[in-house]
Short mmCIF file of C-alpha atoms in Angstrom, two decimals:
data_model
loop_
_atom_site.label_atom_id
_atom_site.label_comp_id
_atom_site.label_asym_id
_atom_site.label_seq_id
_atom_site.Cartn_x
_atom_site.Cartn_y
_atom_site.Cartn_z
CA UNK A 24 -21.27 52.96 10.96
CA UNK A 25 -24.42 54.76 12.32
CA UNK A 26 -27.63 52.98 13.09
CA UNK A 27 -30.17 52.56 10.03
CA UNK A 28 -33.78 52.80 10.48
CA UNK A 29 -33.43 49.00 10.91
CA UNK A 30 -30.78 48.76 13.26
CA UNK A 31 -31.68 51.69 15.76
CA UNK A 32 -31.02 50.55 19.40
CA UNK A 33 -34.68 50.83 19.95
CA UNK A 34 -34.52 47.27 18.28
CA UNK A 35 -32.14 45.84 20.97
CA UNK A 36 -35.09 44.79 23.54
CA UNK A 37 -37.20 42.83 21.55
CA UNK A 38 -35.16 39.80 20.90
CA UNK A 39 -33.42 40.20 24.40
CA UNK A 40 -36.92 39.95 26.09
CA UNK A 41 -38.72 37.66 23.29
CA UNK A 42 -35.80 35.04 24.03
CA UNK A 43 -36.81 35.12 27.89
CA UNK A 44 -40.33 35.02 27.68
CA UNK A 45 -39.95 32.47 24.61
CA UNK A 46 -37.84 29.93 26.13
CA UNK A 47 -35.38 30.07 23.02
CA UNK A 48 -31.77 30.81 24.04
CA UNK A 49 -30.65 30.38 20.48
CA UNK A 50 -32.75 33.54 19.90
CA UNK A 51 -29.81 35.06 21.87
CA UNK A 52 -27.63 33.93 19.43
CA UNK A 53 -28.04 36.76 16.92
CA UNK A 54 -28.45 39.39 19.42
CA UNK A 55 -25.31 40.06 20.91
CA UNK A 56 -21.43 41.42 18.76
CA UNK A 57 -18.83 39.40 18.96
CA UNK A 58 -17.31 40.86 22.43
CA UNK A 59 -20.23 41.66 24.69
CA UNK A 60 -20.76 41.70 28.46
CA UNK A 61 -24.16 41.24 30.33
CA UNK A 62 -24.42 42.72 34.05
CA UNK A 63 -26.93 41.43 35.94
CA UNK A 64 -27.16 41.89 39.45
CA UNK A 65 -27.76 37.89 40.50
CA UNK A 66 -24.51 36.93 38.78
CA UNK A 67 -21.23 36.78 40.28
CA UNK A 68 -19.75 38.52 37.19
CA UNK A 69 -20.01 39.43 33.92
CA UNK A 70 -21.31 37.38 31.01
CA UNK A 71 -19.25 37.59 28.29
CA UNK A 72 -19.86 34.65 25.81
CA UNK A 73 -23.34 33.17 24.08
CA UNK A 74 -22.60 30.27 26.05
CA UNK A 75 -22.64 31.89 29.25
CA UNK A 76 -25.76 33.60 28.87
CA UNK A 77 -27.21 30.43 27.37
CA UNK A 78 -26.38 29.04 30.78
CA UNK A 79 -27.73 32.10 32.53
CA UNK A 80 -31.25 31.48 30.55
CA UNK A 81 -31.70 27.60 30.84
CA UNK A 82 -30.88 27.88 35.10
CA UNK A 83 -33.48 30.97 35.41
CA UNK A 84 -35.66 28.54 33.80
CA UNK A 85 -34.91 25.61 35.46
CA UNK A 86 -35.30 27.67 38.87
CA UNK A 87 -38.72 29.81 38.32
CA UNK A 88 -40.73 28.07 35.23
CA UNK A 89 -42.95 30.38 34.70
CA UNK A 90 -40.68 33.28 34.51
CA UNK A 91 -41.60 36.07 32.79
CA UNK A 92 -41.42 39.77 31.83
CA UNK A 93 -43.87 42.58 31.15
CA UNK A 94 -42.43 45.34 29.29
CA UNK A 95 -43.44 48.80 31.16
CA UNK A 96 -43.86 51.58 28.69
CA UNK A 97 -41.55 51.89 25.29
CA UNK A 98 -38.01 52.20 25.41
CA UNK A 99 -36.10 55.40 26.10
CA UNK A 100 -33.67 55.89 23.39
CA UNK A 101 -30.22 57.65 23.44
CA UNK A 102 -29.65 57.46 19.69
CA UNK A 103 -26.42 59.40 20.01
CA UNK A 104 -25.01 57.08 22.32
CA UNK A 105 -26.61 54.15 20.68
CA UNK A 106 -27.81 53.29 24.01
CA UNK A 107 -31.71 52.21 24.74
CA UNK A 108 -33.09 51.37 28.19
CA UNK A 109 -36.24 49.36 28.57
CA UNK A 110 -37.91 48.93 32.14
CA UNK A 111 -39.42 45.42 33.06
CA UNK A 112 -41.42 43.92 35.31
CA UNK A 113 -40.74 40.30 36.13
CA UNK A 114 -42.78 37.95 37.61
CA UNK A 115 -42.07 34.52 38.89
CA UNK A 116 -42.05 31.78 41.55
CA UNK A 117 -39.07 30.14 42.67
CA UNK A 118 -40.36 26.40 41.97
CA UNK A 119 -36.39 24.95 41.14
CA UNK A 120 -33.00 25.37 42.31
CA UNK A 121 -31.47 28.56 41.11
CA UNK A 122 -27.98 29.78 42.10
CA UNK A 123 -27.68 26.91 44.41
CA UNK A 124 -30.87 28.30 46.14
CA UNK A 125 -33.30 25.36 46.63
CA UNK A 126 -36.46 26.40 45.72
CA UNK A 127 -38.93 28.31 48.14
CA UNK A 128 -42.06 28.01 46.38
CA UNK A 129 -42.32 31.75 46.45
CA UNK A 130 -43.16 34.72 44.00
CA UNK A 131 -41.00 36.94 42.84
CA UNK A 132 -42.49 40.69 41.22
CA UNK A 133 -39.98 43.14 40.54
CA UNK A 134 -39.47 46.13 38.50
CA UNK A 135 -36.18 46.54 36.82
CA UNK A 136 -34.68 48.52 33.98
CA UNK A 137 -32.35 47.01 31.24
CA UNK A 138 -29.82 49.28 28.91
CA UNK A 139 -28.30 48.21 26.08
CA UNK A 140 -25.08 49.25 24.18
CA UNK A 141 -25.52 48.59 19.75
CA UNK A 142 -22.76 48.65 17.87
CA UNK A 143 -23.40 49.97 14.35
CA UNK A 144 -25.02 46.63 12.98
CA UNK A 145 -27.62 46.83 15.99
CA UNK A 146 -26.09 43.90 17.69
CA UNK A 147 -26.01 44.50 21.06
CA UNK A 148 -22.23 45.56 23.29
CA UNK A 149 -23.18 45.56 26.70
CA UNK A 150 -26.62 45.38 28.59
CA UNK A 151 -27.25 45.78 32.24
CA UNK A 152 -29.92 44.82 34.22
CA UNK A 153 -30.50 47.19 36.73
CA UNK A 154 -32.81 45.83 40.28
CA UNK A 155 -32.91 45.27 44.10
CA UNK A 156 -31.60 41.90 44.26
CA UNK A 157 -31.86 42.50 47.99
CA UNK A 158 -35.81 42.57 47.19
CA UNK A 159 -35.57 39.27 45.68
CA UNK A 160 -33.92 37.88 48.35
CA UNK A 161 -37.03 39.42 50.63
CA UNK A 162 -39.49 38.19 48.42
CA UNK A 163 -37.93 34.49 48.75
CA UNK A 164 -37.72 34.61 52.57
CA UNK A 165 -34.09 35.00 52.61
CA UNK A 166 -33.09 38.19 53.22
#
C-alpha cells in the first residue's frame, strides 16, 4: 500500500525524536512494524525488538540525563523509496554509566543524520543513525 497524506515517511521522525527528548519509551511502541532493525553506531548490533530499543533508551538515559536532540533543518524525503532522513544534533554530558563506560562528566555535541525505512502504514522498517562515534569517544577523553 502507498503512503497516505497521513502516513508519508516525513512522519517517521517525530515520534522517533519526541520519544528521546520526552523520556517515553512506550512512545516507541507505535513507531516501529512488526520486524524492524535500528543501526546505531554505539551498539554492538542491530536492534531488532521494542524491547531492545526500550533498553537502548532507558541506558542513554541513565548514562547522559540531560540528553537531547535538536532537529537541524526539515527532513529530506525519498517518497519513492519511502525513505526520510532527518539530521540531528545531540547534546549531552556523560553524568552515568553508559555501555559499561563510567561516567566522565563530559559533554557530548554531535551532528548526526537518521534515515528511516516506512512500510505502507508509516510504521517505521529500519532506521540508521549515521555519526563519528570515534568523536564521541574524543569528546569523553577516551579516544
Amino acid at each position: 500500500m502507498p503512503a497516505t497524506a497521513s502516513t508519508t515517511p516525513a512522519r517517521a521522525p517525530d515520534p522517533y525524536f519526541g520519544a528521546w527528548n520526552g523520556r517515553g519509551e512506550t512512545a516507541l511502541d507505535s513507531l516501529p512494524a512488526d520486524s524492524f532493525t535500528w543501526t546505531d553506531p554505539m551498539l554492538p548490533a542491530p536492534l531488532d525488538s521494542v524491547a531492545g530499543a526500550r533498553a537502548f533508551l532507558t541506558g542513554s538515559w541513565a548514562g547522559m540525563s540531560d540528553l537531547r536532540f535538536e532537529l537541524v533543518g526539515g527532513p529530506c524525503v525519498d517518497e519513492a523509496n519511502s525513505r526520510v532522513a532527518q539530521e540531528w544534533r545531540m547534546l549531552c554530558t556523560h553524568d552515568g554509566e553508559f555501555n559499561g563506560i563510567p561516567a566522565t562528566g563530559k559533554q557530548v555535541d554531535i551532528l548526526g543524520t537518521d534515515v528511516f525505512t516506512v512500510d505502507g502504514d508509516g510504521r517505521v522498517t529500519d532506521v540508521r543513525a549515521y555519526y563519528d562515534s570515534a568523536t564521541v569517544l574524543r569528546q569523553l577523553g577516551l579516544a
